[in-house]
Every structure is written in C-alpha cells, then in structure tokens.
CSV table of C-alpha atoms and ligand atoms in Angstrom, one decimal:
chain,number,residue,atom,x,y,z
A,1,MET,CA,16.9,-14.4,-27.8
A,2,ALA,CA,16.1,-17.3,-30.0
A,3,LEU,CA,17.9,-20.5,-30.7
A,4,LEU,CA,17.6,-21.9,-34.2
A,5,SER,CA,18.0,-25.5,-35.0
A,6,ILE,CA,21.2,-26.5,-36.8
A,7,LEU,CA,20.9,-28.7,-39.9
A,8,GLU,CA,22.9,-31.9,-39.8
A,9,TYR,CA,24.7,-33.8,-42.5
A,10,PRO,CA,23.6,-35.3,-44.9
A,11,ASP,CA,20.7,-32.9,-45.0
A,12,PRO,CA,20.4,-31.7,-48.7
A,13,ARG,CA,19.6,-28.2,-47.5
A,14,LEU,CA,23.2,-27.8,-46.5
A,15,ARG,CA,24.0,-27.9,-50.2
A,16,THR,CA,22.1,-24.7,-50.9
A,17,VAL,CA,24.1,-21.8,-52.3
A,18,ALA,CA,23.2,-18.7,-50.2
A,19,SER,CA,22.1,-15.4,-51.8
A,20,GLU,CA,23.7,-12.0,-51.3
A,21,VAL,CA,22.1,-9.8,-48.6
A,22,LEU,CA,20.7,-6.9,-50.5
A,23,SER,CA,19.6,-4.5,-47.7
A,24,ASP,CA,19.7,-3.9,-44.0
A,25,THR,CA,16.4,-5.0,-42.6
A,26,VAL,CA,14.9,-5.9,-39.2
A,27,VAL,CA,14.7,-9.5,-40.6
A,28,ILE,CA,18.4,-9.6,-41.2
A,29,GLN,CA,19.3,-8.0,-37.9
A,30,THR,CA,17.1,-10.5,-36.0
A,31,LEU,CA,18.7,-13.3,-37.9
A,32,ILE,CA,22.1,-12.1,-36.9
A,33,ASP,CA,21.0,-12.0,-33.2
A,34,ASP,CA,19.5,-15.5,-33.4
A,35,MET,CA,22.7,-16.8,-35.2
A,36,LEU,CA,24.8,-15.4,-32.3
A,37,ASP,CA,22.6,-17.0,-29.7
A,38,THR,CA,22.7,-20.3,-31.6
A,39,MET,CA,26.5,-20.2,-32.1
A,40,TYR,CA,27.2,-19.4,-28.4
A,41,ALA,CA,24.7,-22.1,-27.2
A,42,ALA,CA,26.0,-24.8,-29.5
A,43,PRO,CA,28.9,-23.9,-28.6
A,44,GLY,CA,30.8,-23.1,-31.8
A,45,ILE,CA,33.4,-20.6,-32.9
A,46,GLY,CA,31.5,-19.9,-36.1
A,47,LEU,CA,28.2,-20.3,-37.8
A,48,ALA,CA,26.9,-19.8,-41.3
A,49,ALA,CA,23.3,-18.9,-42.0
A,50,THR,CA,23.1,-22.0,-44.2
A,51,GLN,CA,23.4,-24.2,-41.1
A,52,VAL,CA,20.2,-22.7,-39.7
A,53,ASN,CA,18.4,-23.1,-43.0
A,54,ARG,CA,18.5,-19.4,-43.9
A,55,HIS,CA,20.1,-19.1,-47.2
A,56,GLN,CA,21.6,-15.6,-47.0
A,57,ARG,CA,25.4,-14.8,-47.1
A,58,ILE,CA,25.9,-14.1,-43.3
A,59,ILE,CA,28.6,-15.5,-41.0
A,60,THR,CA,29.1,-15.1,-37.3
A,61,ILE,CA,32.4,-15.9,-35.6
A,62,ASP,CA,33.8,-15.6,-32.1
A,63,LEU,CA,37.2,-17.0,-31.4
A,64,SER,CA,37.6,-15.3,-28.0
A,65,GLU,CA,38.0,-17.4,-24.8
A,66,GLU,CA,35.4,-15.1,-23.0
A,67,ARG,CA,32.9,-15.5,-25.9
A,68,ASN,CA,32.4,-11.7,-26.0
A,69,SER,CA,33.9,-10.6,-29.3
A,70,PRO,CA,31.5,-11.5,-32.1
A,71,HIS,CA,32.4,-10.8,-35.7
A,72,ILE,CA,29.6,-10.5,-38.2
A,73,LEU,CA,30.4,-10.9,-41.9
A,74,ILE,CA,27.8,-10.1,-44.6
A,75,ASN,CA,28.5,-10.9,-48.3
A,76,PRO,CA,32.1,-11.8,-47.5
A,77,THR,CA,34.7,-12.6,-50.2
A,78,ILE,CA,38.3,-13.7,-49.8
A,79,LYS,CA,41.5,-13.5,-51.6
A,80,ILE,CA,44.2,-16.1,-50.8
A,81,LEU,CA,47.5,-14.4,-49.8
A,82,ASN,CA,49.5,-17.5,-48.8
A,83,GLN,CA,48.9,-21.1,-50.0
A,84,GLU,CA,50.8,-22.6,-47.0
A,85,SER,CA,48.7,-24.3,-44.4
A,86,ASP,CA,48.8,-24.4,-40.6
A,87,ASN,CA,47.1,-27.9,-40.7
A,88,ILE,CA,44.4,-27.0,-38.2
A,89,SER,CA,42.0,-29.7,-37.0
A,90,GLU,CA,38.5,-28.8,-38.2
A,91,GLY,CA,35.1,-29.7,-36.8
A,92,CYS,CA,31.6,-28.7,-37.8
A,93,LEU,CA,28.3,-28.3,-35.9
A,94,SER,CA,26.5,-29.9,-38.8
A,95,ILE,CA,28.7,-33.0,-38.4
A,96,PRO,CA,29.1,-33.3,-34.6
A,97,GLY,CA,31.6,-35.8,-33.2
A,98,PHE,CA,34.1,-35.7,-36.1
A,99,SER,CA,37.1,-33.6,-36.9
A,100,GLU,CA,39.9,-33.7,-39.5
A,101,ILE,CA,43.0,-31.8,-40.3
A,102,LEU,CA,42.6,-30.0,-43.6
A,103,HIS,CA,45.0,-28.1,-45.8
A,104,ARG,CA,43.7,-24.5,-46.0
A,105,PRO,CA,45.6,-21.3,-47.0
A,106,ASN,CA,46.7,-19.7,-43.8
A,107,ARG,CA,46.6,-16.1,-44.9
A,108,ILE,CA,43.6,-14.5,-46.6
A,109,LEU,CA,42.4,-11.0,-47.4
A,110,VAL,CA,38.7,-10.7,-46.3
A,111,THR,CA,36.4,-8.1,-47.8
A,112,SER,CA,32.9,-7.9,-46.3
A,113,LEU,CA,30.1,-5.8,-44.9
A,114,THR,CA,29.9,-5.4,-41.2
A,115,ARG,CA,26.7,-5.7,-39.2
A,116,ASN,CA,25.9,-2.0,-39.9
A,117,PHE,CA,26.6,-2.5,-43.6
A,118,THR,CA,29.9,-0.6,-43.8
A,119,GLN,CA,32.6,-2.2,-45.9
A,120,ILE,CA,35.7,-3.6,-44.3
A,121,SER,CA,38.9,-5.3,-45.5
A,122,PHE,CA,41.3,-7.2,-43.2
A,123,GLU,CA,43.9,-9.9,-43.3
A,124,ALA,CA,43.1,-13.1,-41.4
A,125,THR,CA,45.6,-15.8,-40.4
A,126,GLY,CA,45.6,-19.0,-38.4
A,127,LEU,CA,42.4,-20.3,-36.9
A,128,LEU,CA,40.5,-17.1,-38.0
A,129,ALA,CA,41.5,-17.7,-41.6
A,130,VAL,CA,40.5,-21.4,-41.4
A,131,CYS,CA,37.1,-20.5,-39.8
A,132,ILE,CA,36.2,-17.9,-42.4
A,133,GLN,CA,37.0,-20.3,-45.2
A,134,HIS,CA,35.0,-23.0,-43.4
A,135,GLU,CA,32.0,-20.7,-43.1
A,136,LEU,CA,32.3,-19.4,-46.7
A,137,ASP,CA,32.2,-23.0,-47.8
A,138,HIS,CA,28.8,-23.4,-46.0
A,139,LEU,CA,27.4,-20.4,-47.9
A,140,ASN,CA,28.5,-22.1,-51.1
A,141,GLY,CA,26.8,-25.4,-50.1
A,142,LYS,CA,30.1,-27.0,-49.2
A,143,LEU,CA,31.2,-28.9,-46.1
A,144,TYR,CA,34.8,-29.5,-44.9
A,145,ILE,CA,34.5,-33.2,-45.6
A,146,ASP,CA,34.2,-32.3,-49.3
A,147,HIS,CA,37.9,-31.5,-49.1
A,148,LEU,CA,38.8,-35.0,-48.0
A,149,SER,CA,39.4,-38.0,-50.1
A,150,SER,CA,36.2,-39.8,-51.1
A,151,ILE,CA,37.3,-42.8,-49.1
A,152,LYS,CA,37.7,-40.7,-45.9
A,153,ARG,CA,34.4,-38.8,-46.6
A,154,ASN,CA,32.4,-42.1,-47.1
A,155,GLU,CA,34.0,-43.4,-43.9
A,156,ILE,CA,32.8,-40.4,-42.0
A,157,LYS,CA,29.4,-40.5,-43.6
A,158,THR,CA,28.8,-44.2,-42.8
A,159,GLU,CA,30.0,-43.7,-39.2
A,160,PHE,CA,27.9,-40.5,-38.7
A,161,VAL,CA,24.7,-41.9,-40.1
A,162,LYS,CA,25.2,-45.1,-38.0
A,163,ALA,CA,25.8,-43.1,-34.8
A,164,HIS,CA,22.7,-41.1,-35.5
A,165,LYS,CA,20.5,-44.1,-36.2
A,166,LEU,CA,21.7,-45.5,-32.8
A,167,GLN,CA,20.9,-42.2,-31.1
A,168,ASN,CA,17.4,-42.0,-32.7
A,169,SER,CA,16.6,-45.6,-31.8
A,170,SER,CA,17.7,-45.1,-28.1
A,171,GLN,CA,15.5,-42.0,-27.9
A,172,SER,CA,12.5,-44.0,-28.9
A,173,LEU,CA,13.1,-46.8,-26.4
B,1,GNR,O1,32.9,-24.7,-33.9
B,1,GNR,C1,33.6,-24.8,-34.9
B,1,GNR,N1,34.9,-25.1,-34.7
B,1,GNR,C2,35.8,-25.1,-35.8
B,1,GNR,C3,37.1,-25.5,-35.5
B,1,GNR,C4,38.0,-25.5,-36.5
B,1,GNR,C5,37.7,-25.0,-37.8
B,1,GNR,C6,36.4,-24.6,-38.0
B,1,GNR,C7,35.5,-24.6,-37.0
B,1,GNR,S1,33.9,-24.0,-37.4
B,1,GNR,C8,32.9,-24.9,-36.2
B,1,GNR,C9,31.5,-24.4,-36.2
B,1,GNR,C10,30.8,-24.6,-37.5
B,1,GNR,O2,30.4,-25.7,-37.9
B,1,GNR,N2,30.8,-23.6,-38.3
B,1,GNR,O3,30.2,-23.8,-39.5
B,2,NI,NI1,30.6,-25.9,-40.1
C-alpha cells in the first residue's frame, strides 16, 4: 500500500499528455495498486495517472457506495453516442474546494484494456460517462475548468491560488 501525492492546479505537470501503456509490467501493476490506494484515501471517485505525476494512460474509477468495485482502464478511447448532457456537477482532486456543472455527452462507447490487458468495450452513461471523460481529459493534459468560460476559469484560478496562499501561510505560523 502506497499513497502517492496528487498534483494541484496550476502545476504545469498537469498539462502533460500521457503516453500509451505498451506492456504489462510489475511497474504498471504497482502503479495501479498505488493509484487505487490514493483514490480511496483522497477520497475520489476517479483518478488519472497524470494527477500522481505518472504520465501513462491509466485511469482508476470506483463509483460504488461501498468503495469495493474498482474499474481500471488502460489506454482508453471513447466515442460519443449522445451529445445531450445530464449537467452533472464536477469536482477534481487537483482543484479541491471547487465544483462546476459542465456540459458533457451523457452516453459514450468506451474501448479500453483492463487490468490484465484484455480488451473491452462498453457503454457508459450518467456519472460514469462524465467521470471517464474527466479522467481522459487529465491524460490529455486537460482540466475540467478548461471547458468553462475564461472569465469563470480565471475566477476559480484566482480564488484557488488565494486560498492556497492563505493555507500555506497559516501552516508556517
Ligand atoms: O472525485 C471526483 N469526483 C468527480 C465528480 C464529478 C465528476 C468527476 C469527478 S472525478 C473526481 C476525482 C478526480 O479529480 N479525478 O480526476
Ligand atoms: Ni480530476
């Protein structure tokens, strides 16, 4: 069990585009275990390797109440099946304390490798569809706030940086 530290906005490393995972190695399996530990501890419903500064195309997700149904997606791709949105409120472990409703397609076809490198395809809807798109954005160096207006994004950036400066200065008191 290992907890990894989560990069926070506006860290430029969150802008890295992750590489395809090429083979099943102990390093990859250990990274998956550590990502699950980190996601559960955070706690979050999803985590992208980018957020823990490991730039490989790996996503962990668990939407279950009991936190016992992990999904691992390796080299995932999506196809949009429905442009309509459920307007779900979205937060991010890399921008703690903020959330915004985003317009995201509410039905997608996901193609991915599983943890044991077998290929799967499935349809995702609702929060799962949103979460997979959110994590895929991370792997492409994007954050959910990039989908907002520049006015809204700058507002969040200013508030977030201000809140963190306050936090850091109170820690050093
Ligand atoms: O924990 C998380 N909750 C969440 C809620 C709505 C839409 C997306 C998410 S993902 C987020 C964890 C995270 O930052 N993953 O990258
Ligand atoms: Ni996120």
